[in-house]
Tab-separated table of C-alpha atoms in Angstrom:
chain	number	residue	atom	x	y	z
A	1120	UNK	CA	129.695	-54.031	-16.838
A	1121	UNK	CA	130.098	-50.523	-14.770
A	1122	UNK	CA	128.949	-50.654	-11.405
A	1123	UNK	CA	127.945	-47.793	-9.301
A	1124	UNK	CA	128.753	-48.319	-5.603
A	1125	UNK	CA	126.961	-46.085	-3.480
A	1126	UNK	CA	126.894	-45.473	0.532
A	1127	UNK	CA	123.983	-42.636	1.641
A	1128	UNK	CA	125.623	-40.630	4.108
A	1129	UNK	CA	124.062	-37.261	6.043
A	1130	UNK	CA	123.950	-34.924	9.630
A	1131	UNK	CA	121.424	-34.659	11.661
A	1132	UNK	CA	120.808	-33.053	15.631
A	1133	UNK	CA	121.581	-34.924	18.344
A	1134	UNK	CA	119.387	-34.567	21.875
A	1135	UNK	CA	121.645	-31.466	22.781
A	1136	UNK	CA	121.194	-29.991	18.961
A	1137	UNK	CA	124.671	-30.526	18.241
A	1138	UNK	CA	125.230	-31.603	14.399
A	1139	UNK	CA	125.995	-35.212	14.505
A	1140	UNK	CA	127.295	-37.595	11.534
A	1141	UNK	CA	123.927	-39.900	10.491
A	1142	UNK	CA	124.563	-43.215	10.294
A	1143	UNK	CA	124.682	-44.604	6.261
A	1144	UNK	CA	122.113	-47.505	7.606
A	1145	UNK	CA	119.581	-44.924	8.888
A	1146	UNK	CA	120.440	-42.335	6.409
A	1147	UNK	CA	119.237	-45.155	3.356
A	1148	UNK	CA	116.574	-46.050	5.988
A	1149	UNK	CA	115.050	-41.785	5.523
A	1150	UNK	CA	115.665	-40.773	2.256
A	1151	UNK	CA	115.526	-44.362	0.442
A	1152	UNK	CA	117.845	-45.801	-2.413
A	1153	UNK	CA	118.065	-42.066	-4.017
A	1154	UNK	CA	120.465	-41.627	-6.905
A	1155	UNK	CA	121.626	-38.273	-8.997
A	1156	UNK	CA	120.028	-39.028	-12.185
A	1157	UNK	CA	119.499	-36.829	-15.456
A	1158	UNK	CA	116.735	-36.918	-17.817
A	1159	UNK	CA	116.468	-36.282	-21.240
A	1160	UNK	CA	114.399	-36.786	-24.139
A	1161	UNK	CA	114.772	-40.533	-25.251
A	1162	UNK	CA	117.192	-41.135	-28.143
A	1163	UNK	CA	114.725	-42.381	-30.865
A	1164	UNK	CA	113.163	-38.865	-30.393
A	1165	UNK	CA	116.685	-36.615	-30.492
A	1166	UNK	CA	118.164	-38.527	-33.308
A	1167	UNK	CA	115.404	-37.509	-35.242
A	1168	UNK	CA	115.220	-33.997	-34.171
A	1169	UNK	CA	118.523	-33.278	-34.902
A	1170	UNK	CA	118.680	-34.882	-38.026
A	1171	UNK	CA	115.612	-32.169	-39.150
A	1172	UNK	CA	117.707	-29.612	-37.450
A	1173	UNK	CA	115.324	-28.850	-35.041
A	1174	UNK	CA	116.165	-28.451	-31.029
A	1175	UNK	CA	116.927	-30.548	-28.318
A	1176	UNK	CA	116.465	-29.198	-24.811
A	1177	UNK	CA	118.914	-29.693	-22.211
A	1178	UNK	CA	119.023	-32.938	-20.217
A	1179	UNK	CA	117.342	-31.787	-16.275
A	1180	UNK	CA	118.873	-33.266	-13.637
A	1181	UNK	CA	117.681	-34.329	-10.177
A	1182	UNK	CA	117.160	-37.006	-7.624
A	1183	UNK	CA	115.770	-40.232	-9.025
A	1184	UNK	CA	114.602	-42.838	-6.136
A	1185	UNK	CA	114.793	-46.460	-6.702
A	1186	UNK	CA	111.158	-47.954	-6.869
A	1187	UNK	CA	110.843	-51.663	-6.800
A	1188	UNK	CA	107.153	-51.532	-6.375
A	1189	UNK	CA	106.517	-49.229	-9.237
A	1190	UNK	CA	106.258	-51.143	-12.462
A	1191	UNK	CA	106.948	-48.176	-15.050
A	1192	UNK	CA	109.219	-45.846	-14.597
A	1193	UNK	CA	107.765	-42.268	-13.682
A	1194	UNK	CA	108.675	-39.219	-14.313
A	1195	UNK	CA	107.985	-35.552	-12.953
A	1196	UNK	CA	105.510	-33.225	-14.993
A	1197	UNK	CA	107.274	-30.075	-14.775
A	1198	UNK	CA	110.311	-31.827	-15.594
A	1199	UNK	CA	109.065	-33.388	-18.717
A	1200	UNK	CA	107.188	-30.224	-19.600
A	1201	UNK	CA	110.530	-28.603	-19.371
A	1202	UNK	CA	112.365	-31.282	-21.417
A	1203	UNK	CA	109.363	-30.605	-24.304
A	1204	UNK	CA	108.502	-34.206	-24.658
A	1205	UNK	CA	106.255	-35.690	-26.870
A	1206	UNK	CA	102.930	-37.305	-25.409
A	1207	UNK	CA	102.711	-41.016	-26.572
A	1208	UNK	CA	99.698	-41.940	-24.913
A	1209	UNK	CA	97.446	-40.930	-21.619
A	1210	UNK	CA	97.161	-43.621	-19.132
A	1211	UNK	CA	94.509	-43.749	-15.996
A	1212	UNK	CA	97.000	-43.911	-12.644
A	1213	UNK	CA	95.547	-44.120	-9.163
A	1214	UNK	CA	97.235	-41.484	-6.963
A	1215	UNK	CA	96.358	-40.802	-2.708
A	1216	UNK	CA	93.826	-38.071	-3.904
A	1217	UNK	CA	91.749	-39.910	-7.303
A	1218	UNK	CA	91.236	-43.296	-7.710
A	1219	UNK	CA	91.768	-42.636	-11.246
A	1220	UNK	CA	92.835	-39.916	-12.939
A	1221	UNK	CA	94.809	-39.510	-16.697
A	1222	UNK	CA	98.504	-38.954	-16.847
A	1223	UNK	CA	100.565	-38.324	-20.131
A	1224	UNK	CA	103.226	-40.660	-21.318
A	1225	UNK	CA	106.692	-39.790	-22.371
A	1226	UNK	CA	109.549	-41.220	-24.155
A	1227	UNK	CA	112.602	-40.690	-22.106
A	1228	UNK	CA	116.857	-41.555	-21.352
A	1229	UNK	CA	117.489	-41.559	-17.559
A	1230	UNK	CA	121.209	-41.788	-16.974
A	1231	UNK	CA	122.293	-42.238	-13.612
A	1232	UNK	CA	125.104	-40.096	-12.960
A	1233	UNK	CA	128.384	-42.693	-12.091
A	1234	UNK	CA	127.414	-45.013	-14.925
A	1235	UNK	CA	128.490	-43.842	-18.597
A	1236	UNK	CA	124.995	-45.408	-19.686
A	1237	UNK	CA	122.157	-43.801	-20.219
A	1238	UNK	CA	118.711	-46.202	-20.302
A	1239	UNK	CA	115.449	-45.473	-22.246
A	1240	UNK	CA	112.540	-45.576	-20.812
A	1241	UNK	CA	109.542	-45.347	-23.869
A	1242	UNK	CA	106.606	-45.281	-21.544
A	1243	UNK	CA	107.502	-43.060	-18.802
A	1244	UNK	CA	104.503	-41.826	-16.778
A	1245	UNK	CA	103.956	-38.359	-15.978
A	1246	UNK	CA	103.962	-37.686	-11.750
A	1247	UNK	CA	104.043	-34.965	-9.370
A	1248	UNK	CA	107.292	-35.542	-8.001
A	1249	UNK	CA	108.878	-32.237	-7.465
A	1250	UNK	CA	107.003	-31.901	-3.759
A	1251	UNK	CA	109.084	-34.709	-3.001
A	1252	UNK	CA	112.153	-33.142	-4.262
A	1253	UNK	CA	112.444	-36.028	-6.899
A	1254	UNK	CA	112.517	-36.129	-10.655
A	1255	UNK	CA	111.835	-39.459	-11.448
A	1256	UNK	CA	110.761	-42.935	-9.908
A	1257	UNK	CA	113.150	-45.828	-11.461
A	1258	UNK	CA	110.843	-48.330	-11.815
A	1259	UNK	CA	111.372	-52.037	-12.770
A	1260	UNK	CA	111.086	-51.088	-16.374
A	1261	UNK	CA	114.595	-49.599	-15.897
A	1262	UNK	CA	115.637	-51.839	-13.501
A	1263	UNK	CA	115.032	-54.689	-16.129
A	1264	UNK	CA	118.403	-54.123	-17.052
A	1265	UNK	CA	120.267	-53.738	-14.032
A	1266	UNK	CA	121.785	-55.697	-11.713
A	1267	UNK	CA	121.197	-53.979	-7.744
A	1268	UNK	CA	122.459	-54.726	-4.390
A	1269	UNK	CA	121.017	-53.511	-1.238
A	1270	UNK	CA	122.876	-53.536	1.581
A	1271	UNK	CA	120.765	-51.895	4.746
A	1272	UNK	CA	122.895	-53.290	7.456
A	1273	UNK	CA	125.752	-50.813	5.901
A	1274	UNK	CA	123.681	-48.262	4.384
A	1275	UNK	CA	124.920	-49.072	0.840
A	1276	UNK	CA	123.748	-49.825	-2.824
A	1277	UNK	CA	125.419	-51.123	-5.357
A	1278	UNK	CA	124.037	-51.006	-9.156
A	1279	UNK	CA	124.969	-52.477	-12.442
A	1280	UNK	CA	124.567	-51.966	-15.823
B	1331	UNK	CA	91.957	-28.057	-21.645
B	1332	UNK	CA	91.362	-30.940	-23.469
B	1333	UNK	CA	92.883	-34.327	-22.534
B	1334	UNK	CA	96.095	-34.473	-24.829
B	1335	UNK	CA	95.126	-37.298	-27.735
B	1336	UNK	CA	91.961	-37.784	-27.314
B	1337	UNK	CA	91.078	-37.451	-31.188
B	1338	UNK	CA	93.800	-40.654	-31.299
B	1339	UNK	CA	92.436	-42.633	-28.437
B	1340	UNK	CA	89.135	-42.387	-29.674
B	1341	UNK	CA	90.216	-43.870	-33.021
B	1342	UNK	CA	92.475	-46.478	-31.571
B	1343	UNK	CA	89.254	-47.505	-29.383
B	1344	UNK	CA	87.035	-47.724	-32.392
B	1345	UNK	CA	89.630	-50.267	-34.512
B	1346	UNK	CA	91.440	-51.778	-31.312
B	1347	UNK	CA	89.516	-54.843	-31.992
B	1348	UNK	CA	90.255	-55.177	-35.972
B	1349	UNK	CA	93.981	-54.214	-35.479
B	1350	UNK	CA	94.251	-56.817	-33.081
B	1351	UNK	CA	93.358	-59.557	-35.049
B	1352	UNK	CA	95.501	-57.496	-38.227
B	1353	UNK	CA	98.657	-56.313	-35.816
B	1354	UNK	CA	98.811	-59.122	-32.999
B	1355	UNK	CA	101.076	-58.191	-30.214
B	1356	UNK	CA	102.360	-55.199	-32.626
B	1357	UNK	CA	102.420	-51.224	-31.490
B	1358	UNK	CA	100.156	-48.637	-33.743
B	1359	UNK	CA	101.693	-45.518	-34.634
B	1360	UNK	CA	98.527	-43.081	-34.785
B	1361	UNK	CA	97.862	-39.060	-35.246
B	1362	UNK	CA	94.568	-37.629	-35.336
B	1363	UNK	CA	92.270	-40.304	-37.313
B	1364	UNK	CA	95.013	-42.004	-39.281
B	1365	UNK	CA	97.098	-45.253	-38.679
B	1366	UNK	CA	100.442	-43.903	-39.028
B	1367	UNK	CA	101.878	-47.508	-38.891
B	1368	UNK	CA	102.803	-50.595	-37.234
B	1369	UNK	CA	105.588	-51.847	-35.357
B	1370	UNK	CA	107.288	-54.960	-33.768
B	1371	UNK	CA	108.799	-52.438	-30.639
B	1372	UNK	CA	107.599	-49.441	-29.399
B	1373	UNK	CA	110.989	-47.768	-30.341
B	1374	UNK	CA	110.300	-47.676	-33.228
B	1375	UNK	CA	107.135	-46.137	-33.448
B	1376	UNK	CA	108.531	-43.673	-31.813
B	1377	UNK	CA	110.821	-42.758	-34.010
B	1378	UNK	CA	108.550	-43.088	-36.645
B	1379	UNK	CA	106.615	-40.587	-34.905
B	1380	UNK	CA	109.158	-38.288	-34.145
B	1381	UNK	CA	110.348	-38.391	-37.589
B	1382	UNK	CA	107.023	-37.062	-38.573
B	1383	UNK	CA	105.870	-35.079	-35.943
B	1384	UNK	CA	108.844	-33.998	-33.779
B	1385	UNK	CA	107.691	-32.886	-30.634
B	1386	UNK	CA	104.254	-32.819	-31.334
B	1387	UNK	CA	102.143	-36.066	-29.664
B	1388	UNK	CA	101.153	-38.870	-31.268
B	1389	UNK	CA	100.024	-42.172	-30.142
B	1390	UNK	CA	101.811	-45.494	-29.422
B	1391	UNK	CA	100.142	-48.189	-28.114
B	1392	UNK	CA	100.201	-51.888	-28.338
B	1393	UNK	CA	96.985	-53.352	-29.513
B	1394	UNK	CA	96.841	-55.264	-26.508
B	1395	UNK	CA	96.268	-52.181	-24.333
B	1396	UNK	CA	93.729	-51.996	-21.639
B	1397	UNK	CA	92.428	-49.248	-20.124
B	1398	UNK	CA	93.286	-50.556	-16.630
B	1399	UNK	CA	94.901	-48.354	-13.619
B	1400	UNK	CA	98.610	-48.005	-13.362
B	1401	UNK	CA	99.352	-48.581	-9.911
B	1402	UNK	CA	102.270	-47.498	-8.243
B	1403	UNK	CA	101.978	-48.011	-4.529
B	1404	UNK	CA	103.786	-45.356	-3.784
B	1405	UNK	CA	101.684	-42.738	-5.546
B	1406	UNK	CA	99.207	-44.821	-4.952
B	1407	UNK	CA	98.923	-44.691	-1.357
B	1408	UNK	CA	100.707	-41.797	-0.411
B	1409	UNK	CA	103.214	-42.782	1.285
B	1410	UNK	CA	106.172	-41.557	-0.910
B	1411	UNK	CA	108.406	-39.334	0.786
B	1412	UNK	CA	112.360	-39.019	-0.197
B	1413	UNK	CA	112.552	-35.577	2.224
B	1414	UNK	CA	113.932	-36.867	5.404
B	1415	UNK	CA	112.993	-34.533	8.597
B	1416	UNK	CA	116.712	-34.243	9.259
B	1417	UNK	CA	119.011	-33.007	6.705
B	1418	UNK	CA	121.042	-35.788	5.222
């Protein structure tokens, strides 16, 4: 089973604004369990595309965060419009602005870079997630086949496939 | 700009209720007014789907869908942030 061990690290100012080493427990404690991730257009939809000898865009990469609380995995709209993905379906989502409002779904492969395994996700809901410099919410759809670890005390997660 | 699939919701709306009885617990493969197929994951209605209609959208659904909220606190609320005020 690869594992991916991971301990956040970063620099911030200290009180006399010199650049100071973060701690990994209060680094995971700011930017949450983020992991490089690329995303792609899911396999059932490639396969099929290239056997009709038709294109495949490039996998985008980005930062993915770990989202316990979401149940689907999400992913960005600018990313996915990139990526040329097929709508499967249009779903209500609440949001901080609409109680409801549609968002498209998508069929997509997140592979988190350190693992040689890449996961489909076949309902991936569209987000704005570039503001928050992410590409993709890993929701508990994804994490439904992973084994994770996290380790605040030490600033550390560790994630199986 | 119109909602994307709305031709296909529509339909799927109208027959939800006789494909459920038909299709229990099974995913509909649909594109404009037609009922592409049926299918025991949503996989492989996908591929179905893509085999047809590369990137073009289609619908998958399980006959079981509801039109209720997805709610994902963190969009939800607001309170999703991954930029940290420091650099890290």
């Amino acid at each position: 089973m690869p594992v991916l061990h991971s301990q956040y690290s970063g620099q911030g100012q200290n009180p006399a604004g010199q650049v100071v080493a973060v701690p990994p427990a209060l680094a995971l404690i700011q930017r949450g369990p983020i992991l490089q991730v690329t995303i792609a257009i899911a396999d059932q939809v490639a396969q099929e595309l290239v056997k009709q000898g038709k294109p495949v865009q490039p996998a985008v990469s980005g930062i993915g965060l770990i989202d316990t609380g979401a149940s689907v995995t999400c992913v960005d709209n600018e990313a996915a419009k990139n990526l040329q993905l097929p709508v499967i379906d249009v779903i209500k989502m609440a949001s901080a602005s609409h109680a409801s409002h549609p968002t498209s779904v998508y069929p997509i492969k997140i592979t988190i870079a350190g693992l040689p395994i890449g996961i489909n996700a076949p309902r991936a809901a569209g987000a704005e997630l570039k503001v928050q410099g992410l590409i993709a919410l890993i929701g508990r759809d994804i994490l439904a086949n992973c084994t994770m670890h996290y380790n605040g005390v030490v600033g550390e997660i560790t994630l199986a496939i | 700009m119109a909602e994307p699939l709305a031709e296909e919701r529509k339909f799927f709306s109208e027959h939800q209720s006789e494909w459920k009885k038909a299709h229990e617990g099974k995913f509909v493969l649909v594109k404009g007014k037609e009922l592409i197929g049926t299918f025991n994951r949503p996989e492989d209605a996908i591929a179905e789907g893509a085999r047809r209609f590369g990137t073009e959208s289609f619908l998958v659904r399980n006959v079981n869908h509801s039109e209720e909220n997805l709610y994902i606190p963190a969009l939800a609320l607001g309170i999703l942030d991954a930029r940290s005020a420091q650099p890290v």
